[in-house]
PDB file of N, CA and C in Angstrom:
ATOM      1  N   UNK A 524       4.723 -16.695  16.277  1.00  0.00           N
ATOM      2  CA  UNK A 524       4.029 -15.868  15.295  1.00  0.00           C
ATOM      3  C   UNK A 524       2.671 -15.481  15.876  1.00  0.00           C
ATOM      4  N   UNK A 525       2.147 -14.170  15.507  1.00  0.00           N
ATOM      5  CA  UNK A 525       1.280 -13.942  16.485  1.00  0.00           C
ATOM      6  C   UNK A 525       0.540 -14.064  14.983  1.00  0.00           C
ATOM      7  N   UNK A 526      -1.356 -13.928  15.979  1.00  0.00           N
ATOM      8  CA  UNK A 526      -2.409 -14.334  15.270  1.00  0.00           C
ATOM      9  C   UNK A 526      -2.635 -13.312  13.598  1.00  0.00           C
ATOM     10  N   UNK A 527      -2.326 -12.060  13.848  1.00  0.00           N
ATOM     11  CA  UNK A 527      -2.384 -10.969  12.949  1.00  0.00           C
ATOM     12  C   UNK A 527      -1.065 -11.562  11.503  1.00  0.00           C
ATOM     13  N   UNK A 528       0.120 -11.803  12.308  1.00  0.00           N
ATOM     14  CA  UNK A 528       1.632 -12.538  11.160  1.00  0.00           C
ATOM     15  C   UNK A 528       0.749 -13.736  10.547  1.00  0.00           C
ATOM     16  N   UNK A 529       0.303 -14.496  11.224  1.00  0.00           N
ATOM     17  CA  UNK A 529      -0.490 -15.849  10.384  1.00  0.00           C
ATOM     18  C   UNK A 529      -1.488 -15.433   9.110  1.00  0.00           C
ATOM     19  N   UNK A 530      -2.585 -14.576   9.691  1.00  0.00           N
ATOM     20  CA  UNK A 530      -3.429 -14.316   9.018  1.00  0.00           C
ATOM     21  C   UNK A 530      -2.386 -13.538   7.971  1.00  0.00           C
ATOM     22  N   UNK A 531      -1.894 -13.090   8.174  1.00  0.00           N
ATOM     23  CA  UNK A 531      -1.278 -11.805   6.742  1.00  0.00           C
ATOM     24  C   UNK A 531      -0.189 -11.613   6.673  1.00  0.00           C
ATOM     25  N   UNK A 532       0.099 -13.155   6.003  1.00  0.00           N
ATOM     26  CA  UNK A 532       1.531 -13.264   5.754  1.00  0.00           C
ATOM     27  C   UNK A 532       2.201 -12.260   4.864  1.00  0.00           C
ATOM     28  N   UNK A 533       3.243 -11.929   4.304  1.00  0.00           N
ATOM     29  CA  UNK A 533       4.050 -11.427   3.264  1.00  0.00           C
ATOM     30  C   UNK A 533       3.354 -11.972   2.185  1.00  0.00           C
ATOM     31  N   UNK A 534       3.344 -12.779   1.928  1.00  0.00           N
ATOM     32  CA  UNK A 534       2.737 -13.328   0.322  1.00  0.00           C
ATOM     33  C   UNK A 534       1.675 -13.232   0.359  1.00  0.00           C
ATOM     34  N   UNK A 535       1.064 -13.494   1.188  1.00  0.00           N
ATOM     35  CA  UNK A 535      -0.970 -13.311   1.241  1.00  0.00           C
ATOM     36  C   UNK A 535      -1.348 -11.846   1.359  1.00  0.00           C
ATOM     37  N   UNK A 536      -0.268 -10.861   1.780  1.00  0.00           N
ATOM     38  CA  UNK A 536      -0.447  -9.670   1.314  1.00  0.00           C
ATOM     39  C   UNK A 536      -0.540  -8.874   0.124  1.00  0.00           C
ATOM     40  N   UNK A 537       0.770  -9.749  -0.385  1.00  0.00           N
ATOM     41  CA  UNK A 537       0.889  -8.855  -1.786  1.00  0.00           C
ATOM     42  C   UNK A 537       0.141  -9.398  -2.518  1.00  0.00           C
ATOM     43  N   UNK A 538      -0.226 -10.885  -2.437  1.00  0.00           N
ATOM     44  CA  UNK A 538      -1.599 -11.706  -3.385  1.00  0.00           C
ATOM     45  C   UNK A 538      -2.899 -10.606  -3.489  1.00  0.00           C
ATOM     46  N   UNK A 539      -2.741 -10.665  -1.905  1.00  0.00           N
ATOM     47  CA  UNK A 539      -4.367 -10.304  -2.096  1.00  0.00           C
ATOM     48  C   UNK A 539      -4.283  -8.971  -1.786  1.00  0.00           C
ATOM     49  N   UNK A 540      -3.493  -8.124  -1.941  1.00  0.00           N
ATOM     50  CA  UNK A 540      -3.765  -6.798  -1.809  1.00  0.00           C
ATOM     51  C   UNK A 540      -4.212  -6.054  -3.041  1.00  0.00           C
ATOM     52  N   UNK A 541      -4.799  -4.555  -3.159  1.00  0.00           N
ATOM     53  CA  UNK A 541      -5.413  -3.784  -4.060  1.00  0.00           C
ATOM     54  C   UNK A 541      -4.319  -3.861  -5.488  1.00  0.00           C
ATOM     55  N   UNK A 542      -3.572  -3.965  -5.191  1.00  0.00           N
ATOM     56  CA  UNK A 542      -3.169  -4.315  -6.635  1.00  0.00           C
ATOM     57  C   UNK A 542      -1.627  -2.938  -6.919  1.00  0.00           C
ATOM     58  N   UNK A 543      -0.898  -2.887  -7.515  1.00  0.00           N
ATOM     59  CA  UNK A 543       0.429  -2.335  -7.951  1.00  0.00           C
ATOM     60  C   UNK A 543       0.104  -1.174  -8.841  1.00  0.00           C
ATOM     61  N   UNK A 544       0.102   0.334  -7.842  1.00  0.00           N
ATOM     62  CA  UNK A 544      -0.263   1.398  -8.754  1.00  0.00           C
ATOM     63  C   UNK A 544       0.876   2.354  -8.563  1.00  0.00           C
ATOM     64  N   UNK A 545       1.101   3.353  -9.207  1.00  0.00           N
ATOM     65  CA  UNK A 545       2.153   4.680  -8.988  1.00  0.00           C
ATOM     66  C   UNK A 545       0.853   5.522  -8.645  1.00  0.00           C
ATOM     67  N   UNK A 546       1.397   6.105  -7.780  1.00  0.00           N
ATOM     68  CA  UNK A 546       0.528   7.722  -7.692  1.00  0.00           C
ATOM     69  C   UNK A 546       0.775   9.034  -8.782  1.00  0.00           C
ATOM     70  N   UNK A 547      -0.085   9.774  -8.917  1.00  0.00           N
ATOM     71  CA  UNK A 547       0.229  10.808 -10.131  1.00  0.00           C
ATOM     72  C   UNK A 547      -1.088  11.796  -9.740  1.00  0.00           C
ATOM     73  N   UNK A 548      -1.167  12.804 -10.354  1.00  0.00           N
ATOM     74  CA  UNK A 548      -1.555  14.220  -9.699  1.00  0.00           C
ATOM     75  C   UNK A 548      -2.720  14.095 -10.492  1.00  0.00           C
ATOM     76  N   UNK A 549      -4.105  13.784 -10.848  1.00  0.00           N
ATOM     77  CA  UNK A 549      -5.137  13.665 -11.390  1.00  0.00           C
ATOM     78  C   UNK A 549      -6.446  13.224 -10.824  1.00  0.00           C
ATOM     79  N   UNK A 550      -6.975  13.958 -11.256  1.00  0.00           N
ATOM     80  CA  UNK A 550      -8.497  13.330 -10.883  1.00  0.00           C
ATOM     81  C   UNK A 550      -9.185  12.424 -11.493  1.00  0.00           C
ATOM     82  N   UNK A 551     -10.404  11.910 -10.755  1.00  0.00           N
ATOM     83  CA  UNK A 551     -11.566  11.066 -11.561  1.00  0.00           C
ATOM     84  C   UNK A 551     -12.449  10.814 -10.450  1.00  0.00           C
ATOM     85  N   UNK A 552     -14.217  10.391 -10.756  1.00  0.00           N
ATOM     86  CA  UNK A 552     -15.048  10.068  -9.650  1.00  0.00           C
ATOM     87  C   UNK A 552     -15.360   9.500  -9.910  1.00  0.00           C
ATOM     88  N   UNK A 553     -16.613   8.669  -8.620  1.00  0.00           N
ATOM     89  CA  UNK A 553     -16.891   7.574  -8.396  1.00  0.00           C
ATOM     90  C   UNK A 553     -16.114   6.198  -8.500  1.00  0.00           C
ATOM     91  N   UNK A 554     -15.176   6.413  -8.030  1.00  0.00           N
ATOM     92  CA  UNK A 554     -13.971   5.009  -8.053  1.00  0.00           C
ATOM     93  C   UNK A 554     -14.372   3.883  -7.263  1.00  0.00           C
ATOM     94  N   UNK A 555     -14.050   2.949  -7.969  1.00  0.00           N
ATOM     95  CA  UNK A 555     -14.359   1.455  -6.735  1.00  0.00           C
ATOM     96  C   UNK A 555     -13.605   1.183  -6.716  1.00  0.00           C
ATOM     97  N   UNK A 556     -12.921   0.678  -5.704  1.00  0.00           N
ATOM     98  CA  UNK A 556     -11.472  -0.170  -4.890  1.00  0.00           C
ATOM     99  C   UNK A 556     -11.828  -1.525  -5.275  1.00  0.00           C
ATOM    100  N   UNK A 557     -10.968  -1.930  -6.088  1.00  0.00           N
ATOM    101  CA  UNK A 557     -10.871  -3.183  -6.304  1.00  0.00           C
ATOM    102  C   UNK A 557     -11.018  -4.288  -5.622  1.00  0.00           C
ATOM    103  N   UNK A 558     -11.921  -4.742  -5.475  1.00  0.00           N
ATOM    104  CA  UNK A 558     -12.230  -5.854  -4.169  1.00  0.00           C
ATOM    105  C   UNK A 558     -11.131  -7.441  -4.490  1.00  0.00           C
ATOM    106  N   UNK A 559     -10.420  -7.528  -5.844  1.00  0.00           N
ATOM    107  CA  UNK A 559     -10.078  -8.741  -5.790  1.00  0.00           C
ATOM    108  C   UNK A 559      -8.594  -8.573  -6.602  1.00  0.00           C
ATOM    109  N   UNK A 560      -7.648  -7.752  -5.787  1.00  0.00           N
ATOM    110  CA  UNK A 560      -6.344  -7.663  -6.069  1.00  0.00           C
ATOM    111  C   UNK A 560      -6.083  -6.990  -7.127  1.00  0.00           C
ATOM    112  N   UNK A 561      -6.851  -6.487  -7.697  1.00  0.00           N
ATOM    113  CA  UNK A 561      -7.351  -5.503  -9.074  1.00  0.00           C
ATOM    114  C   UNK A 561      -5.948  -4.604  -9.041  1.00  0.00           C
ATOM    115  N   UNK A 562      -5.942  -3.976  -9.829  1.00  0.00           N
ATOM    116  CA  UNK A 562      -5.046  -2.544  -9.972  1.00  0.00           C
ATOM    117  C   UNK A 562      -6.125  -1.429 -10.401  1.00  0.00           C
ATOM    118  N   UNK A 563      -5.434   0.110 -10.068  1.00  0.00           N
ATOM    119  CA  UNK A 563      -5.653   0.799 -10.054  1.00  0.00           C
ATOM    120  C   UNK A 563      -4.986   1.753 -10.653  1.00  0.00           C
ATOM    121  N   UNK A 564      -5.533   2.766 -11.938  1.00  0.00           N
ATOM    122  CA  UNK A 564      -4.852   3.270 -12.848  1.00  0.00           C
ATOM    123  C   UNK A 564      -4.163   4.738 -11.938  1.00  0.00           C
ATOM    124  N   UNK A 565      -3.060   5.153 -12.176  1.00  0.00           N
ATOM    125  CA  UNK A 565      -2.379   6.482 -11.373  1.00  0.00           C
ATOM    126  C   UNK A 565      -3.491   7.090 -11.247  1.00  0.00           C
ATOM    127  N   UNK A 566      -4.325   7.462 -11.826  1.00  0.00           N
ATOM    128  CA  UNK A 566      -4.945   9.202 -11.538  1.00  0.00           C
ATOM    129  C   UNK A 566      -6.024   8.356 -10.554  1.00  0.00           C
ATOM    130  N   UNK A 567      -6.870   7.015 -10.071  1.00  0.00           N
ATOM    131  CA  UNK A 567      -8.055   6.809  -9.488  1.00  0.00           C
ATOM    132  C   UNK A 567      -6.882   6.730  -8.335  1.00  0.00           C
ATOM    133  N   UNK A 568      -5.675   6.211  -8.379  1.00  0.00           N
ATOM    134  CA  UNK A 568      -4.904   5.699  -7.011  1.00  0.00           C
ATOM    135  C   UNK A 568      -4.874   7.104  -6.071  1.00  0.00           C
ATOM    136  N   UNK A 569      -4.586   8.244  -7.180  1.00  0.00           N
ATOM    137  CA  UNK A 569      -3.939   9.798  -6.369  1.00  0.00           C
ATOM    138  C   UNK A 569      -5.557  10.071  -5.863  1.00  0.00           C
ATOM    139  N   UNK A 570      -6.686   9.747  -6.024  1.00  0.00           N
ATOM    140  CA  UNK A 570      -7.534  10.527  -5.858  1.00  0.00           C
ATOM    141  C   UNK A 570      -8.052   9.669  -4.523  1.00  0.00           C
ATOM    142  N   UNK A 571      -8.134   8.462  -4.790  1.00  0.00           N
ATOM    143  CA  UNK A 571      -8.278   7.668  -3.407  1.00  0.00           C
ATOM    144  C   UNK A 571      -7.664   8.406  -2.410  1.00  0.00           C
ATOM    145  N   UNK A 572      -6.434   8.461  -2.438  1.00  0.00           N
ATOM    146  CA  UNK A 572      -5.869   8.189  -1.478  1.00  0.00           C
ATOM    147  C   UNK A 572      -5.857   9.951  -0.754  1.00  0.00           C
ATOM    148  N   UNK A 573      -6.410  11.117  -1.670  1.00  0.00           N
ATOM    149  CA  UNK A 573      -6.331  12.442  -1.054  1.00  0.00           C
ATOM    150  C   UNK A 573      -7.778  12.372  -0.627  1.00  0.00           C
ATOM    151  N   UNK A 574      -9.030  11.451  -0.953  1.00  0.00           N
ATOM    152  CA  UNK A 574     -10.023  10.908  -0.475  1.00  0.00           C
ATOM    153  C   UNK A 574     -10.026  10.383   1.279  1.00  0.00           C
ATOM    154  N   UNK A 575      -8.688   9.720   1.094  1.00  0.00           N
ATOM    155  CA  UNK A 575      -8.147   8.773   2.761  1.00  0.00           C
ATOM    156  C   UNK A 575      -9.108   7.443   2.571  1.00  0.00           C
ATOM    157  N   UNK A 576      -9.502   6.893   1.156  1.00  0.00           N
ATOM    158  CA  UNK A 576     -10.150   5.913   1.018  1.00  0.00           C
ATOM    159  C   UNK A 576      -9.600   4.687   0.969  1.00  0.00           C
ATOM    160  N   UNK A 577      -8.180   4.975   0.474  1.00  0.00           N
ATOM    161  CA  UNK A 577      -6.773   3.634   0.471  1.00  0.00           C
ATOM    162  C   UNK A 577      -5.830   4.021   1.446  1.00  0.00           C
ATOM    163  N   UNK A 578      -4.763   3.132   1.749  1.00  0.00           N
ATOM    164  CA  UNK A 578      -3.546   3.431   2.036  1.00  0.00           C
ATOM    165  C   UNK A 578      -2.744   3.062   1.124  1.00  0.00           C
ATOM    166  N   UNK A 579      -1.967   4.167   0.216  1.00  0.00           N
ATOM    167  CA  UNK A 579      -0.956   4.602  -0.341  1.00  0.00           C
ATOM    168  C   UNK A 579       0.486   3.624   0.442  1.00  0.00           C
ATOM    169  N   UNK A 580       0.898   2.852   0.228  1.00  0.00           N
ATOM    170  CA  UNK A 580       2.049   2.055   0.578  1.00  0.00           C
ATOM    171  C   UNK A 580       3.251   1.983  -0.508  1.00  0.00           C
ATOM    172  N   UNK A 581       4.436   2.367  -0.285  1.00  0.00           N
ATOM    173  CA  UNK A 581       5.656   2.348  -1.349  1.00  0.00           C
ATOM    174  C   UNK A 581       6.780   1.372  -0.500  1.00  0.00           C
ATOM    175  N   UNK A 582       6.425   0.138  -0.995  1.00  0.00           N
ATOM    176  CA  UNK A 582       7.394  -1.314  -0.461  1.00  0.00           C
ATOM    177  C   UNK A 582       8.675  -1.439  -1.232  1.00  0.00           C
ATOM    178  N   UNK A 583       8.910  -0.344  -1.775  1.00  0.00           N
ATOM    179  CA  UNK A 583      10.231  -0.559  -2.454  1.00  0.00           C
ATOM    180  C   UNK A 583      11.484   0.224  -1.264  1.00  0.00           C
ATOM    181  N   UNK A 584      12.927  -0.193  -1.949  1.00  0.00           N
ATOM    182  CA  UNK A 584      13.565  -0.216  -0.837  1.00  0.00           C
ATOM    183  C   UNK A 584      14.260   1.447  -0.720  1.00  0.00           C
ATOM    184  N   UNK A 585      15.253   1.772   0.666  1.00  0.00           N
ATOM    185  CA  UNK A 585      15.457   3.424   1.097  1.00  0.00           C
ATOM    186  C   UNK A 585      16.036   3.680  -0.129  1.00  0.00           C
ATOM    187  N   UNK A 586      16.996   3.010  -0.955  1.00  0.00           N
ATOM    188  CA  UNK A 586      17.906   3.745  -2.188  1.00  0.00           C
ATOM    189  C   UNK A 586      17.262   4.287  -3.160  1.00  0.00           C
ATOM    190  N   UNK A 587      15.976   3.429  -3.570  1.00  0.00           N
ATOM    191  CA  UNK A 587      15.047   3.481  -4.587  1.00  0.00           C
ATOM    192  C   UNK A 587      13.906   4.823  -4.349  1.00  0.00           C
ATOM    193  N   UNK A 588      13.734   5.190  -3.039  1.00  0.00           N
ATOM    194  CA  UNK A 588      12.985   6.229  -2.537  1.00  0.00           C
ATOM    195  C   UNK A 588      13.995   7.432  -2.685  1.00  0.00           C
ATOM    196  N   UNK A 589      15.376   7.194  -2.664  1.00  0.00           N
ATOM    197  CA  UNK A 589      16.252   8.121  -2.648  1.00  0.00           C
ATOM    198  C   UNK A 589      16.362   8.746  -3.750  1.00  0.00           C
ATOM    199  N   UNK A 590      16.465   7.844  -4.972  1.00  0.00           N
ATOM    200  CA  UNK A 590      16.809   8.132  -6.618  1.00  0.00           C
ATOM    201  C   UNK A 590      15.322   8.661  -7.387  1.00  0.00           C
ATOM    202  N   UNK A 591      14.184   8.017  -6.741  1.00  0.00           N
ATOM    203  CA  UNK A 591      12.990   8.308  -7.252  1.00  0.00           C
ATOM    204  C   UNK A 591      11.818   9.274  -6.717  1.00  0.00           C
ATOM    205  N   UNK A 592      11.709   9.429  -5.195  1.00  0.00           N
ATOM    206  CA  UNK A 592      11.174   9.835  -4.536  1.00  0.00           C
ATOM    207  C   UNK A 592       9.734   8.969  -4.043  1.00  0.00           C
ATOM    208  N   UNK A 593       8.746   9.169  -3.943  1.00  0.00           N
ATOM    209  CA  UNK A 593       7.436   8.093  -3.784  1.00  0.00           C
ATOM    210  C   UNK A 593       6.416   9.174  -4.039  1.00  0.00           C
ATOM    211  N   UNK A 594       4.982   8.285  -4.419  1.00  0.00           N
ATOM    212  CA  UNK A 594       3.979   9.689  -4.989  1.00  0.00           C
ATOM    213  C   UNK A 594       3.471  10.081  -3.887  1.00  0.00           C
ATOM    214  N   UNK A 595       2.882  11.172  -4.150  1.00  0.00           N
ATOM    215  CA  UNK A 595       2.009  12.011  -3.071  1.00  0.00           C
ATOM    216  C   UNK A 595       1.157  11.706  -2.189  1.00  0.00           C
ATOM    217  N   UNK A 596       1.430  11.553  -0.738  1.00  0.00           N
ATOM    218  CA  UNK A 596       0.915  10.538  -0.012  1.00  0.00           C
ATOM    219  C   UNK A 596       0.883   9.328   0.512  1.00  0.00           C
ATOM    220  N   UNK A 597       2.066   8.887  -0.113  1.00  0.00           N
ATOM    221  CA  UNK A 597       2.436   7.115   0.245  1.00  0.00           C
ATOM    222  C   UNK A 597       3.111   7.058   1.175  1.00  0.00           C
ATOM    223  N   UNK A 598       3.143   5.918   1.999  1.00  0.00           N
ATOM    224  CA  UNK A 598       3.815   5.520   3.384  1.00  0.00           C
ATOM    225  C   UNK A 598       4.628   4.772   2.793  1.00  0.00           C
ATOM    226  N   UNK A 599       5.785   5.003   3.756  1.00  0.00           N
ATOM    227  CA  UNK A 599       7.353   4.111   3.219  1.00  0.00           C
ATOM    228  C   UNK A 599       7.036   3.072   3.991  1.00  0.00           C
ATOM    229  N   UNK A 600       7.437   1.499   3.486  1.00  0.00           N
ATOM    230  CA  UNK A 600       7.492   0.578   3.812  1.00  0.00           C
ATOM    231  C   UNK A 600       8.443  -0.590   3.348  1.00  0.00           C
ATOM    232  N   UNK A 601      10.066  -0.400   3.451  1.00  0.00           N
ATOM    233  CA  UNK A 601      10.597  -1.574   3.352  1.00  0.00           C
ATOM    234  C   UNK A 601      10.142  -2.567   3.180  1.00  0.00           C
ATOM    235  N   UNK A 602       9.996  -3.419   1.907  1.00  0.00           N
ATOM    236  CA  UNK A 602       9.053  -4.763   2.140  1.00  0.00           C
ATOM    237  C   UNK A 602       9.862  -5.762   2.649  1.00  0.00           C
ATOM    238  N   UNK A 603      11.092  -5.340   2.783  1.00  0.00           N
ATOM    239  CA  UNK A 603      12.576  -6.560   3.468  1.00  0.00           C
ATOM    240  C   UNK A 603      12.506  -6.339   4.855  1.00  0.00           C
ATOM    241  N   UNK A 604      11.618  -5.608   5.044  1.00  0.00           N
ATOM    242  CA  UNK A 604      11.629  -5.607   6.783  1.00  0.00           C
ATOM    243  C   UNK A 604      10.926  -6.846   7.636  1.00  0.00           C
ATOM    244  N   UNK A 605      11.661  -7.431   8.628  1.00  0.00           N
ATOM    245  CA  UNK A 605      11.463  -8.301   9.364  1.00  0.00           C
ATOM    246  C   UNK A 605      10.391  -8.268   9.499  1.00  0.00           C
ATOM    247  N   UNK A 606      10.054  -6.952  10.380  1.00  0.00           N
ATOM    248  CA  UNK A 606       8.630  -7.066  11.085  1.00  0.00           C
ATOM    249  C   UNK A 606       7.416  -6.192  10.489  1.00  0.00           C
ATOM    250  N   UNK A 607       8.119  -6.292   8.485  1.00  0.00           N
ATOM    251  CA  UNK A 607       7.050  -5.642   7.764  1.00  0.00           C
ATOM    252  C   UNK A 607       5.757  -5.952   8.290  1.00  0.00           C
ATOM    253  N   UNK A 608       4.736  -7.188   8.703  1.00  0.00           N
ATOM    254  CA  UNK A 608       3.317  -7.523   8.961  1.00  0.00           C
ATOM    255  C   UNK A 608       3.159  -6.313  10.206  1.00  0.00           C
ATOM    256  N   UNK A 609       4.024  -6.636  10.923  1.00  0.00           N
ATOM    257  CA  UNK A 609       3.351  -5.451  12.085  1.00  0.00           C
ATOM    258  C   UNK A 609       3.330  -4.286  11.905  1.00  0.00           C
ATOM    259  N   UNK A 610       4.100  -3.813  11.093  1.00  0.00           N
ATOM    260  CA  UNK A 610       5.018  -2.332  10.844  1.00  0.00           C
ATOM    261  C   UNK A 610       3.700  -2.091   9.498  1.00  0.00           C
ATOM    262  N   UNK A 611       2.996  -3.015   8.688  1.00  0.00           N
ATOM    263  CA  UNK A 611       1.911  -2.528   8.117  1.00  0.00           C
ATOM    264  C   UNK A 611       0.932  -2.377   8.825  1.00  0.00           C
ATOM    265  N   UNK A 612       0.631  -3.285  10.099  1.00  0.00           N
ATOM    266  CA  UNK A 612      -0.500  -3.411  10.207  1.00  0.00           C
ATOM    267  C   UNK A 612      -0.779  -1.867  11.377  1.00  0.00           C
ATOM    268  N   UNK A 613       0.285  -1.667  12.225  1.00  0.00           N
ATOM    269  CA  UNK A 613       0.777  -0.251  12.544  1.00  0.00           C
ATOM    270  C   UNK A 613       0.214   1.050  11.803  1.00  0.00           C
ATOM    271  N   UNK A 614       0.462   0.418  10.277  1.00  0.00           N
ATOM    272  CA  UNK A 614      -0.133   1.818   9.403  1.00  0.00           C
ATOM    273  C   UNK A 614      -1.395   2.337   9.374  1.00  0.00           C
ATOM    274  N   UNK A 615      -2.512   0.948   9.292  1.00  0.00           N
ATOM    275  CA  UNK A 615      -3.630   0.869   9.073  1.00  0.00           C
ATOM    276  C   UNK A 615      -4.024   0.807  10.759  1.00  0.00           C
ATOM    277  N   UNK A 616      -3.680   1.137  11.427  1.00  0.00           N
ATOM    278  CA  UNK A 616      -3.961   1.289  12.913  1.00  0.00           C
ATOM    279  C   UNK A 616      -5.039  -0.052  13.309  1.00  0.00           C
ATOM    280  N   UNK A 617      -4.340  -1.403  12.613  1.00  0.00           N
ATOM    281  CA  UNK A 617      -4.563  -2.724  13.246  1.00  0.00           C
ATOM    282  C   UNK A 617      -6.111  -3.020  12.284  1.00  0.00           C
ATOM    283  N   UNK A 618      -6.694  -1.956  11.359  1.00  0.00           N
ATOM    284  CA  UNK A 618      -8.008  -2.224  10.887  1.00  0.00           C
ATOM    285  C   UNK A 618      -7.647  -3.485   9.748  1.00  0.00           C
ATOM    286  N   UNK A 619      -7.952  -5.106   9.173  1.00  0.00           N
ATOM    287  CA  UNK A 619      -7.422  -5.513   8.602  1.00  0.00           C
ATOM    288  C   UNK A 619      -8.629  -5.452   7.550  1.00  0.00           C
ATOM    289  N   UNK A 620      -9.272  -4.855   7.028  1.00  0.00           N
ATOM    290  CA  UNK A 620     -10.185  -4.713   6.122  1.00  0.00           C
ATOM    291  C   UNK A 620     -10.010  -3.480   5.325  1.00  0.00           C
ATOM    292  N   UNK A 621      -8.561  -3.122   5.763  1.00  0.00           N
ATOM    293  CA  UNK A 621      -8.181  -1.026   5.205  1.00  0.00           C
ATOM    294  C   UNK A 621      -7.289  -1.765   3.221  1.00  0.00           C
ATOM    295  N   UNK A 622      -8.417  -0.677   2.707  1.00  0.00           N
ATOM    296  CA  UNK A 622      -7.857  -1.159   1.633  1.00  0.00           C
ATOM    297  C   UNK A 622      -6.093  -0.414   1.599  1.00  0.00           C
ATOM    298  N   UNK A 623      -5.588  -1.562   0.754  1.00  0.00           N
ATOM    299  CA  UNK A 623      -4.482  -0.936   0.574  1.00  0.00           C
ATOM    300  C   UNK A 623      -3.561  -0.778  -0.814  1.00  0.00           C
ATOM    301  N   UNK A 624      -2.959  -0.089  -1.378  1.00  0.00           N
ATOM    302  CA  UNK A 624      -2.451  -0.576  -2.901  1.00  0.00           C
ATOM    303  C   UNK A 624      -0.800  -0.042  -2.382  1.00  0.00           C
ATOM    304  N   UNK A 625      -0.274  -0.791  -3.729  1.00  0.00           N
ATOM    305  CA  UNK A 625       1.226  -0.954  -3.353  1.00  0.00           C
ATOM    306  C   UNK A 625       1.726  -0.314  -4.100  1.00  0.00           C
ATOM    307  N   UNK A 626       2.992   0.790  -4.063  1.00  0.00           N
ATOM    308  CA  UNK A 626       3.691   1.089  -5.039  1.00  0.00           C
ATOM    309  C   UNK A 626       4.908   0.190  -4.957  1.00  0.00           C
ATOM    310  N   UNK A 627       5.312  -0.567  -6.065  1.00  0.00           N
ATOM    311  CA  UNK A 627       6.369  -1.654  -6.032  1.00  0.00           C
ATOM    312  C   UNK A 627       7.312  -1.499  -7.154  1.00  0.00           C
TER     313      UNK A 627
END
């Protein structure tokens, strides 16, 4: 297990990550990113993330992306993937301080 898999396991991700939002087409300002696993209501998540202030992540699985689609801007991420830790940390181009929220 390399040093990055230890630090940020699967469960210490979804613990401590920004918290379980849907994306949706709305505005709002001055948003703060939840520093402590918080959630984030649809319209602050869509605006973050056309901001490039979060990463938009949809950990649900290909069938569910198939029947539903994912919101505007989210990165697909199998959360059953083996080498989900790397394959996130890939997203965030290795920064481990990139906020992130989950669509789940």
């Amino acid at each position: 297990m390399t040093q990055a898999q230890s630090t940020l396991t699967r469960r210490g991700f979804l613990v401590g990550g920004a918290g379980v939002v849907l994306a949706s087409a709305a505005g709002a300002q001055n948003i703060s990113i939840p520093k402590d696993g918080g959630t984030l209501s649809p319209p602050d998540a869509y605006q973050l993330v056309q901001e490039r202030r979060i990463f938009l992540v949809d950990v649900r699985r290909p069938d569910e992306w198939a029947s539903t689609g994912s919101g505007q801007g989210a990165l697909r991420l199998d959360l059953r993937r083996k080498d989900f830790v790397t394959a996130l940390d890939g997203l965030v181009a290795g920064d481990k301080d990139a906020p992130i929220a989950l669509i789940c």
